[in-house]
XYZ file of C-alpha atoms in Angstrom:
562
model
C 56.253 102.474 21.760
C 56.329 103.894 25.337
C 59.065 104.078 27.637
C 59.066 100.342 30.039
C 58.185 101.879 33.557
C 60.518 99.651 35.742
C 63.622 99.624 33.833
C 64.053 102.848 31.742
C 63.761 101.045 28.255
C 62.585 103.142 25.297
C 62.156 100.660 22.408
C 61.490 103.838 19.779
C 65.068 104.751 19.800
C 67.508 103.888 16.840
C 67.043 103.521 13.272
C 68.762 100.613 11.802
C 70.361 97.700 13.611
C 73.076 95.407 12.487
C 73.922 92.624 14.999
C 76.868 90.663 14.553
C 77.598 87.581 16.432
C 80.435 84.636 15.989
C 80.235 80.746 15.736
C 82.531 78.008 16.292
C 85.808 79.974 17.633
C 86.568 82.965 18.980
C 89.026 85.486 17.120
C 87.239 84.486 13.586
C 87.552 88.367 12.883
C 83.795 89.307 13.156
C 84.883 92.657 14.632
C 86.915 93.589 11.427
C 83.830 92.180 9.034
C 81.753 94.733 10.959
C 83.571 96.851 10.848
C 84.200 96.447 7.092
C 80.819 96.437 6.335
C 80.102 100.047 8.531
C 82.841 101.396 6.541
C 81.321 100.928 3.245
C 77.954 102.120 4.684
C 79.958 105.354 5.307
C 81.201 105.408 1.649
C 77.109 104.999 0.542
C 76.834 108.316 2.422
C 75.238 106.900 5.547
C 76.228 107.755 9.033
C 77.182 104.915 10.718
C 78.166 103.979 14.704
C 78.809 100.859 16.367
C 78.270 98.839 19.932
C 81.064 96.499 21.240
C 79.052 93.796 23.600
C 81.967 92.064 25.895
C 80.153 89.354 28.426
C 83.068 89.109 30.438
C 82.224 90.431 34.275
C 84.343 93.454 34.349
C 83.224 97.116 34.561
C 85.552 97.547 31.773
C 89.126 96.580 30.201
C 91.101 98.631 32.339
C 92.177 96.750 34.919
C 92.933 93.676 31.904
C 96.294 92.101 31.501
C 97.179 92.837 27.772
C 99.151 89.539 27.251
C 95.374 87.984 28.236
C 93.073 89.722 26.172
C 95.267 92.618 24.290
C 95.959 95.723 24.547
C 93.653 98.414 26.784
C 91.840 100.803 24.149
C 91.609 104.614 25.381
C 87.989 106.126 24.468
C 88.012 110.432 24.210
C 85.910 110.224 27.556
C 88.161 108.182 29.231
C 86.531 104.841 28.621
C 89.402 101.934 28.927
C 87.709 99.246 26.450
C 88.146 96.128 24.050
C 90.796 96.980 21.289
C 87.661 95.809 18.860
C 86.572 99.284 19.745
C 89.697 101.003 18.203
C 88.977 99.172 15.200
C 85.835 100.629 14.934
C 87.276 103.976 15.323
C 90.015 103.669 12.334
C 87.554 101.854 10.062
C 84.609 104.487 10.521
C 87.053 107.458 11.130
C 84.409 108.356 13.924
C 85.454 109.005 18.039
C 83.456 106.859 20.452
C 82.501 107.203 24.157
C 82.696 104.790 27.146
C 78.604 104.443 26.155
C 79.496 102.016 23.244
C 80.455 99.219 24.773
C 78.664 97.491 26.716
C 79.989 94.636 29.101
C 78.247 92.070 31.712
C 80.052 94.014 34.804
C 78.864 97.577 33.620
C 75.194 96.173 33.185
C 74.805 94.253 36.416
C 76.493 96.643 38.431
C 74.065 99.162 37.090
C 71.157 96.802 37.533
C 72.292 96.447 41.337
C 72.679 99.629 42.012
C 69.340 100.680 41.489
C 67.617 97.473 43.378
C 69.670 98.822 46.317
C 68.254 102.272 45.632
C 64.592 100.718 45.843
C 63.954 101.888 42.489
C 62.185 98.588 40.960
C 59.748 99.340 43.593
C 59.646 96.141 45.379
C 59.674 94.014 42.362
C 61.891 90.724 41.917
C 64.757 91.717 40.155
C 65.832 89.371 37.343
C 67.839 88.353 34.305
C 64.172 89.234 31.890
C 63.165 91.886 31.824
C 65.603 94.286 34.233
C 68.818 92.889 32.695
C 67.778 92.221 28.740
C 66.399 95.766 29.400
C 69.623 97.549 30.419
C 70.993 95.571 27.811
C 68.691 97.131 25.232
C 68.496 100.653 26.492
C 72.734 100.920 26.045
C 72.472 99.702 22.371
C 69.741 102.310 21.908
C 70.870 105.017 23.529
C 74.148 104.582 21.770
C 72.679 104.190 18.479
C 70.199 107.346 18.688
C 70.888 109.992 15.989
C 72.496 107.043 13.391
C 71.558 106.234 10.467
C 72.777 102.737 11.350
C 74.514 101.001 14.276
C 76.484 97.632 14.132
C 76.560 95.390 17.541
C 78.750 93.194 17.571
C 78.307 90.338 20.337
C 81.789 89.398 21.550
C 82.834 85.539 21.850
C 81.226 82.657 20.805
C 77.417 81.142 20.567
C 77.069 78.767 23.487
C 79.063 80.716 25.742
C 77.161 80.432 29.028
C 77.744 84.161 29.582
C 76.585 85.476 26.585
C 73.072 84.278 26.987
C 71.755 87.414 28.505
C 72.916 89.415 25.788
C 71.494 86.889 22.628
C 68.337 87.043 25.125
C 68.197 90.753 24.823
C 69.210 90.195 21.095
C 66.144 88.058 20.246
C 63.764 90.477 21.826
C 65.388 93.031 20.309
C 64.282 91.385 16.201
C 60.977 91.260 17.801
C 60.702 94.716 18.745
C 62.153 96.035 15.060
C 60.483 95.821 11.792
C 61.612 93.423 9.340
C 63.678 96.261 7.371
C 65.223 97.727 10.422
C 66.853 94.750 11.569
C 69.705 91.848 10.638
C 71.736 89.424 12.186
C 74.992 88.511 10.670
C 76.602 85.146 11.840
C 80.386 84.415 11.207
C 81.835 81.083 11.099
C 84.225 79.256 10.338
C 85.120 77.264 7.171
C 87.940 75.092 7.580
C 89.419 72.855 4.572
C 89.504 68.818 5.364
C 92.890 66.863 4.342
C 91.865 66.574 1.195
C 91.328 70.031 0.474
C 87.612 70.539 0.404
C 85.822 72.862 2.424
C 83.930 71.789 5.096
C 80.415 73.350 6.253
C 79.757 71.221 9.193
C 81.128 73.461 11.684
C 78.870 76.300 10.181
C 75.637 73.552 10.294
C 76.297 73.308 14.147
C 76.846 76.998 15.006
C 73.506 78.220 13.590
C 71.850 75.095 14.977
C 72.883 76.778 18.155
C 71.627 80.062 17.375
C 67.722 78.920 16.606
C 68.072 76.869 19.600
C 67.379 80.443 21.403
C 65.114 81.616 18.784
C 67.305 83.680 16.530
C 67.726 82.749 12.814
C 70.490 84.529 11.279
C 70.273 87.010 8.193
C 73.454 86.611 6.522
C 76.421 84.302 7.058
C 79.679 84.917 6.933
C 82.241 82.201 6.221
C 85.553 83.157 7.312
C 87.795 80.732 4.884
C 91.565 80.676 3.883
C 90.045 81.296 0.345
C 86.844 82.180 -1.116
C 83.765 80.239 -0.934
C 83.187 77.632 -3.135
C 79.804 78.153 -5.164
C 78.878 75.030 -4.260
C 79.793 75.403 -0.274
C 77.344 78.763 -0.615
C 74.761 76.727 -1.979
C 75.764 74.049 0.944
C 75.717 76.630 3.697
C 72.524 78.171 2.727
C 70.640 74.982 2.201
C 71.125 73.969 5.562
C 70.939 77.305 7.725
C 67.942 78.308 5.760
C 69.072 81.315 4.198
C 68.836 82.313 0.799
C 72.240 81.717 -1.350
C 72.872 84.895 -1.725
C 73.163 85.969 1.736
C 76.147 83.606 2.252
C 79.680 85.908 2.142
C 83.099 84.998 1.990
C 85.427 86.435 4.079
C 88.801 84.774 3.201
C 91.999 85.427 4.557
C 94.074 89.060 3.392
C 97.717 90.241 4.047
C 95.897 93.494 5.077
C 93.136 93.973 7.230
C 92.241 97.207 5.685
C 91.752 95.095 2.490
C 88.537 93.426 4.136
C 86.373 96.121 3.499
C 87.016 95.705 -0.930
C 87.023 92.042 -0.319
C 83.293 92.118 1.267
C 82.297 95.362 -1.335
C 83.380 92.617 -4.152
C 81.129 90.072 -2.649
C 77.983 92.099 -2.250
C 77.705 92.384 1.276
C 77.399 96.015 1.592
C 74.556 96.293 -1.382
C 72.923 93.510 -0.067
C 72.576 95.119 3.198
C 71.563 98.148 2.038
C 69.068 96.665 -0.306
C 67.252 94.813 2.905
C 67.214 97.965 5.012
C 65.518 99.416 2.248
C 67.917 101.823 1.619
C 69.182 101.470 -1.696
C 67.532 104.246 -3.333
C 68.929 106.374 -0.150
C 72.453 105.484 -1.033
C 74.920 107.522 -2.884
C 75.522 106.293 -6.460
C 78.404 104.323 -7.169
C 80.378 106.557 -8.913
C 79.981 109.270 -6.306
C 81.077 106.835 -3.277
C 83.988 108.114 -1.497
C 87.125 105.740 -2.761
C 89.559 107.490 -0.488
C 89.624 104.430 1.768
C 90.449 102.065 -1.540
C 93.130 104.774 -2.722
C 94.163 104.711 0.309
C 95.605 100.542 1.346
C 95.975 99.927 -2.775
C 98.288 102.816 -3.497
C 101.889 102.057 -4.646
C 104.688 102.154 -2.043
C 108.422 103.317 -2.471
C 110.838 101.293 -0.439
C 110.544 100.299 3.620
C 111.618 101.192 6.694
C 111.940 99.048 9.851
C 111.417 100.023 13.283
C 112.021 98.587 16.074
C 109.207 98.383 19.364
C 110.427 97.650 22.211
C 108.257 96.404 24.735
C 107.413 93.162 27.182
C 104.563 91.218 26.047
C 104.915 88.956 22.707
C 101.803 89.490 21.555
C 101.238 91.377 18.585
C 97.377 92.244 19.650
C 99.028 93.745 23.483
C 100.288 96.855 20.849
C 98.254 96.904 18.671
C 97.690 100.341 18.138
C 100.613 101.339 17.890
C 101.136 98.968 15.347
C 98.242 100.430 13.555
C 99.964 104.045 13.653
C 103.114 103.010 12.717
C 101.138 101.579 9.239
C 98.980 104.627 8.898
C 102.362 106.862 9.181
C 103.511 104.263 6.271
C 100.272 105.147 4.459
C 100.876 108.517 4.605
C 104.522 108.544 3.438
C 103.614 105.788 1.318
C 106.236 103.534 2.875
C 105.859 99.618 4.052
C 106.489 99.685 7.841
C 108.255 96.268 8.737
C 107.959 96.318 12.768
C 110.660 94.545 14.527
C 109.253 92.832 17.911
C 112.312 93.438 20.191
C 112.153 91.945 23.507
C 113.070 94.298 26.346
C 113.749 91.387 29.278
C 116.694 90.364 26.674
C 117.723 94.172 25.829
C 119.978 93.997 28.972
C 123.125 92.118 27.211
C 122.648 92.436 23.418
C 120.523 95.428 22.956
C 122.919 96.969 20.407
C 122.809 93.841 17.833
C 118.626 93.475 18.738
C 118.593 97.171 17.189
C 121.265 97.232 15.069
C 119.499 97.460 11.201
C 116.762 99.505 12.915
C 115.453 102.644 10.901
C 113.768 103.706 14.196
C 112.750 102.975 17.598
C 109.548 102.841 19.495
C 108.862 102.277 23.409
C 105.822 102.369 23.954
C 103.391 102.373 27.022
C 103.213 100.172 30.260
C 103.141 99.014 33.579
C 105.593 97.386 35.828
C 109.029 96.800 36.416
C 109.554 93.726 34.300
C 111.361 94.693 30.959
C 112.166 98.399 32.164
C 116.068 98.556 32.382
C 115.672 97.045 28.321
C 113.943 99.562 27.469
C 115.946 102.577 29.150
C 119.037 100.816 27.424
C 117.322 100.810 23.895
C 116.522 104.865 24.343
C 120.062 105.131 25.406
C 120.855 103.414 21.930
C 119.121 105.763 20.557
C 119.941 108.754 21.688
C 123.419 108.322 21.302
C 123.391 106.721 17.739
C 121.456 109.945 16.173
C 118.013 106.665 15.512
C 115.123 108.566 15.601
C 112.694 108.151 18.275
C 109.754 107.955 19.898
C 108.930 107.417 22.979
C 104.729 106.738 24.134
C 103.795 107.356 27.547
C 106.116 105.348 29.907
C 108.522 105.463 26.805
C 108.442 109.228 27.567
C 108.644 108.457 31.328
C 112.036 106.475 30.582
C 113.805 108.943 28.781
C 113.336 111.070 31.468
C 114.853 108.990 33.481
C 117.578 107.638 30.867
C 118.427 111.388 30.530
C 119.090 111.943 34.063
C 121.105 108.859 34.664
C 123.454 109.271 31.976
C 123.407 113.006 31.373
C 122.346 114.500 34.555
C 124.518 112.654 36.605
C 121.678 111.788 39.148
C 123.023 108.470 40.015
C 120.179 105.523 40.610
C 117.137 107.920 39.393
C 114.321 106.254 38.490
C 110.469 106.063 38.297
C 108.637 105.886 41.588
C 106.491 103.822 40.179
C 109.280 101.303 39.466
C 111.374 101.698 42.479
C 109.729 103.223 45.845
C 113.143 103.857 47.231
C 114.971 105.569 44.431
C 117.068 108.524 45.429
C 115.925 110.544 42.427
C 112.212 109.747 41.845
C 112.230 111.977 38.533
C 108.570 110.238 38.087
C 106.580 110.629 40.686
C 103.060 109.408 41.632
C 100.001 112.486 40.211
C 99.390 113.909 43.318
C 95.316 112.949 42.975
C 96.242 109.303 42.927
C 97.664 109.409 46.337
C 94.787 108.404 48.281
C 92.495 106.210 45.800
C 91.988 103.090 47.016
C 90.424 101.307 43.611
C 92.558 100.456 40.522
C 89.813 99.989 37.755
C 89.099 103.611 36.244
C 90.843 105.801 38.242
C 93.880 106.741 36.039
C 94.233 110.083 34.382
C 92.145 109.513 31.508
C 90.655 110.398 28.219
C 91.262 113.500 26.342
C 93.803 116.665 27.236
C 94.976 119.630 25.743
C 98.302 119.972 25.528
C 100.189 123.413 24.846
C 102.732 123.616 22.837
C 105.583 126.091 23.197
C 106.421 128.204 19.693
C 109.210 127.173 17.604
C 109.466 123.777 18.887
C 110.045 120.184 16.841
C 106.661 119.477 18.555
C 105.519 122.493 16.894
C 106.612 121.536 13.704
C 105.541 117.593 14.145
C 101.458 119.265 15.207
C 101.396 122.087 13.021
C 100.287 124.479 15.643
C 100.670 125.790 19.495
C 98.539 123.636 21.045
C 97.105 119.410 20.633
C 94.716 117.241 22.143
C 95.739 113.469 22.769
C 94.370 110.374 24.715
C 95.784 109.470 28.241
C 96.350 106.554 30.542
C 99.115 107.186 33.494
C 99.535 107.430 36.658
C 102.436 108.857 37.152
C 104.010 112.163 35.641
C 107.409 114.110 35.300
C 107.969 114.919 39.044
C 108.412 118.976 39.690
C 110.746 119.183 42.130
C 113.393 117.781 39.148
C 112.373 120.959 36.265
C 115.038 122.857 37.246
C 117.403 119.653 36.845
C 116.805 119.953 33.030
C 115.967 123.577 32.682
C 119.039 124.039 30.905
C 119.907 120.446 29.220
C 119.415 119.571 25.902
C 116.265 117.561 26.969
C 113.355 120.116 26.245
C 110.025 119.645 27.749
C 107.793 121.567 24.894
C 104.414 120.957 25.760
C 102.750 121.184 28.805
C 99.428 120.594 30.254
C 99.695 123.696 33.058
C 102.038 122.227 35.752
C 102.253 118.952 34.147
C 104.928 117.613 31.432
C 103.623 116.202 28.210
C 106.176 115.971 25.629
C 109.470 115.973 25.119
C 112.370 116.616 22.663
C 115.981 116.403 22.317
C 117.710 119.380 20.609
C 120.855 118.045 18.312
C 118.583 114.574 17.426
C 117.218 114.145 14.050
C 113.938 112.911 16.122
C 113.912 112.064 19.794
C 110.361 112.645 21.162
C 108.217 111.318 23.849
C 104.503 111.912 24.730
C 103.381 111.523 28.361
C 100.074 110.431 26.094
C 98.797 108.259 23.838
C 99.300 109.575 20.117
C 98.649 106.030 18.512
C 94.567 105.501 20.143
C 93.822 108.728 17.749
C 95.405 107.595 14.644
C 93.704 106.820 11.697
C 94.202 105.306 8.265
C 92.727 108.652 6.546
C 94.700 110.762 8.974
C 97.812 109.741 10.313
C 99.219 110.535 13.708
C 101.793 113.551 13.527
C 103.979 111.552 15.843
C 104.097 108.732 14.268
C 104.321 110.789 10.527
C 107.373 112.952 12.433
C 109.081 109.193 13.003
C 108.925 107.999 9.875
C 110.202 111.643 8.386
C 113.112 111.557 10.478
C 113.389 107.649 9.312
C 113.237 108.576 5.509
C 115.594 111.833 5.848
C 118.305 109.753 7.622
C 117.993 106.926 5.222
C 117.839 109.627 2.005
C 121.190 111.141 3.713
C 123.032 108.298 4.419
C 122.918 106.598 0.959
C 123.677 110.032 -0.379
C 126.672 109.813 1.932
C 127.226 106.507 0.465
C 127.091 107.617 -3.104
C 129.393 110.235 -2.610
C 131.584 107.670 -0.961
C 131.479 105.490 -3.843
C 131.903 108.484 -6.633
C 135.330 109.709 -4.381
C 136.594 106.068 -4.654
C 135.887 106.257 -8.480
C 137.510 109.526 -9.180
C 140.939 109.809 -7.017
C 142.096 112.874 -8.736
C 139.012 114.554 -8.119
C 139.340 113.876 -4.239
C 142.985 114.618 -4.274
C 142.420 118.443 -6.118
């Protein structure tokens, strides 16, 4: 089909399409059923990439208060996106650019730019064809080269500003041949009083859905438990679909068990086998099962560790959260984390951690919280708790260090107090004369070197290491020869710049001026995060062999006395 003349759109590109959209609520979990079903794609042997569509008007997430809408997802470009995106990214073990995701700002802003540049050549400028096209041409573009991309549409059918995008969705089945195309539909299943399970809500989403001409392929029912046979049967007679396209999704302690619960259902053969692409697929017995090895294995003990940040919300970290699990997976531990609350650190920090295998600060902005969290990596340090410290956690012990080591009396981060005497974080000196917030942060990926015989060394396995960052501020130079020669060792460095840190004399104190935890992944664990929990587990191993020689002494007297 040829190239649209006005607006740029090539409806050739792409192979297979997956759209995913959500009914009755938001935060059903369509993202991790996508998800879910591109990772078993992946195990068939296909390669398989994703779209995140946000309506919201924004550019992008970076500008986003986490409490609001969660945490702010780093891409390898530099891309600040939906954390639905990161969840692609551990689920298809694949690295994704600021190109797959598409939100309502990035499209009309791009739309408006070139109608100010005179490039629709005089025409009208409207919501069909320029924007559905924009819309089209992204999920395209990002899907060229795939074997098959899943879009997901984010919030909820009926939203008035998701109408351009389920526009540019219907055209989209129109433009694709019947193989090459499907539209999943979660919903909701909710249980009535009396314990039956109710399909109504379900009924009414779809309802909404052909209202704009779009009939889905499969539905989802996201459930407490599994579907009924009978609510299948329910479901399908009433949305039109045939029974066997109706999937449960019911509720897991683990959202990396989603993917076996859908590959027990079906969904991922019966996907395949309407693509056409069953005879393309891997046989069964030669699928990669490193993912179910992986979140079934046996585990031997737990460890707790404590974050400490400001925002009580599980989703505004959740990244970290992830990496701390992945670590787990890898040591084939259970991670309990322990929400700590840094605005109440101030008085009782010391019982808040007390039981703590570990300790995490991770990153952030503002002032609210920050004297909690210095006096938790003050805990730390000087109770021998391992440590590790993410972005403005590395910025605060920095400034920790010189307060209570240094001597420098009231340091502090510029960024945190303008006036401090000893701004030992200081402003990058690019940032000083940008004007706009939204995506103007040092971004995206850096190599970091590593100096030679290092813990950082040791944690990365080599001399150099190439992480994900977000700041604004950095380790200010005029204050390196303040800690030239302290215990607090900057080892890796990004040419003038300060990237991590360690504490020589600590089982584990280390800090990354970037973001270890957006590059962690089930399948490969962050060496950061891996370094915690070996410091965790050697402490733990030591002290209850400390305790058992305790207990053997008090049993044997005349052995401790000779």
């Amino acid at each position: 089909m040829p190239t649209e003349p006005e607006t740029d759109y090539d409806p050739s590109l792409g192979n297979k399409f997956i759209f995913v959209t959500g009914g009755v609520m938001s935060g059903l979990g369509k993202g991790i059923t996508a998800a879910s079903t591109g990772r078993l794609l992946a195990n068939a042997g296909f390669d398989v990439t994703a779209v995140k569509i946000d309506p919201y008007l924004n550019v992008d997430a970076g500008t986003m208060n986490p409490f609001q809408h969660g945490e702010v997802y780093v891409l390898k470009d530099g891309g600040e996106v939906d954390l639905d995106l990161g969840n692609y990214e551990r689920f298809l073990d694949i690295d994704m650019t600021f190109d797959h995701n598409v939100t309502t700002g990035k499209t009309y802003q791009h739309v408006i730019e070139k109608e100010r540049a005179g490039d629709y050549l005089g025409k009208t400028v409207q919501i069909i064809p320029h924007v559905t096209d924009d819309i089209k041409r992204r999920v395209r573009e990002a899907a060229e080269g795939h074997d098959v991309c899943i879009v997901e549409v984010g919030g909820t059918v009926g939203d008035i500003e998701g109408m351009p995008f389920l526009e540019a969705l219907r055209q989209f089945a129109h433009e694709e041949d019947e193989e090459d195309f499907l539209l999943t539909h979660v919903t909701l299943v909710p249980y009535s009083k009396n314990g039956e399970q109710k399909t109504k809500p379900t009924q009414h989403s779809v309802k909404e859905l052909r209202s704009i001409g779009l009939q889905p392929d499969i539905l989802v029912g996201r459930c407490e438990d599994e579907l009924d046979p009978s609510t299948k049967e329910k479901i399908a007679l009433f949305c039109d679909v045939p029974t066997d396209a109706v999937f449960s999704n019911p509720d897991v302690e683990d959202i990396y068990h989603v993917p076996l619960m859908v590959e027990e259902e079906g969904l991922d053969e019966y996907v395949m086998d309407r693509f056409d692409l069953s005879d393309e697929a891997l046989p069964p017995e030669e699928r990669d099962n490193t993912w179910r090895d992986l979140v079934t294995q046996d585990t031997h003990g737990e460890v707790d560790i404590a974050l400490v940040g400001k925002y009580d919300l599980e989703d505004a970290y959740m990244s970290v959260n992830e990496a701390l699990k992945h670590a787990g997976l890898e040591k084939s531990v259970d991670v309990n984390v322990r929400w700590v609350d840094s605005e109440k650190m101030a008085e009782d920090h010391e019982e808040r951690l007390h039981g703590a295998d570990g300790i995490v600060v991770p990153g952030g902005f503002g002032s609210r919280g920050t004297e909690g969290k210095i006096e938790a990596i003050r805990y730390a340090r000087e109770n021998g708790v391992p440590y590790l410290g993410l972005c403005l956690g590395f910025q605060l012990a920095v400034v920790e260090y010189a307060r209570n080591v240094l001597g420098l009396e009231g340091a502090h981060s510029a960024e945190i107090e303008e006036d401090t005497p000893h701004p030992v974080i200081d402003l990058l000196p690019e940032q000083y004369d940008l004007e706009d917030l939204g995506g103007t942060m040092r971004l995206g990926a850096h190599e970091t070197d590593i100096e030679a015989g290092t813990l950082a060394e040791q944690v990365y396995g080599g001399t150099s290491c190439t992480e994900r960052h977000r700041h604004r501020y950095e380790v200010n130079p005029e204050y390196f020869d303040e800690f030239e020669d302290s215990d607090l060792v900057f080892s890796g460095e990004s040419g003038n710049r300060m990237e991590i840190l360690e504490l020589e004399g600590h089982p584990y104190f280390f800090g990354t001026q970037f973001h270890p935890e957006f590059r962690s992944r089930p399948t490969r664990a962050s060496p950061p995060f891996v370094g915690l929990l070996d410091a965790v587990l050697d402490r733990r191993d030591g002290r209850t062999d400390d305790e058992t020689d305790s207990e053997a002494d008090a049993n044997n007297p005349e052995e401790v006395e000779a």
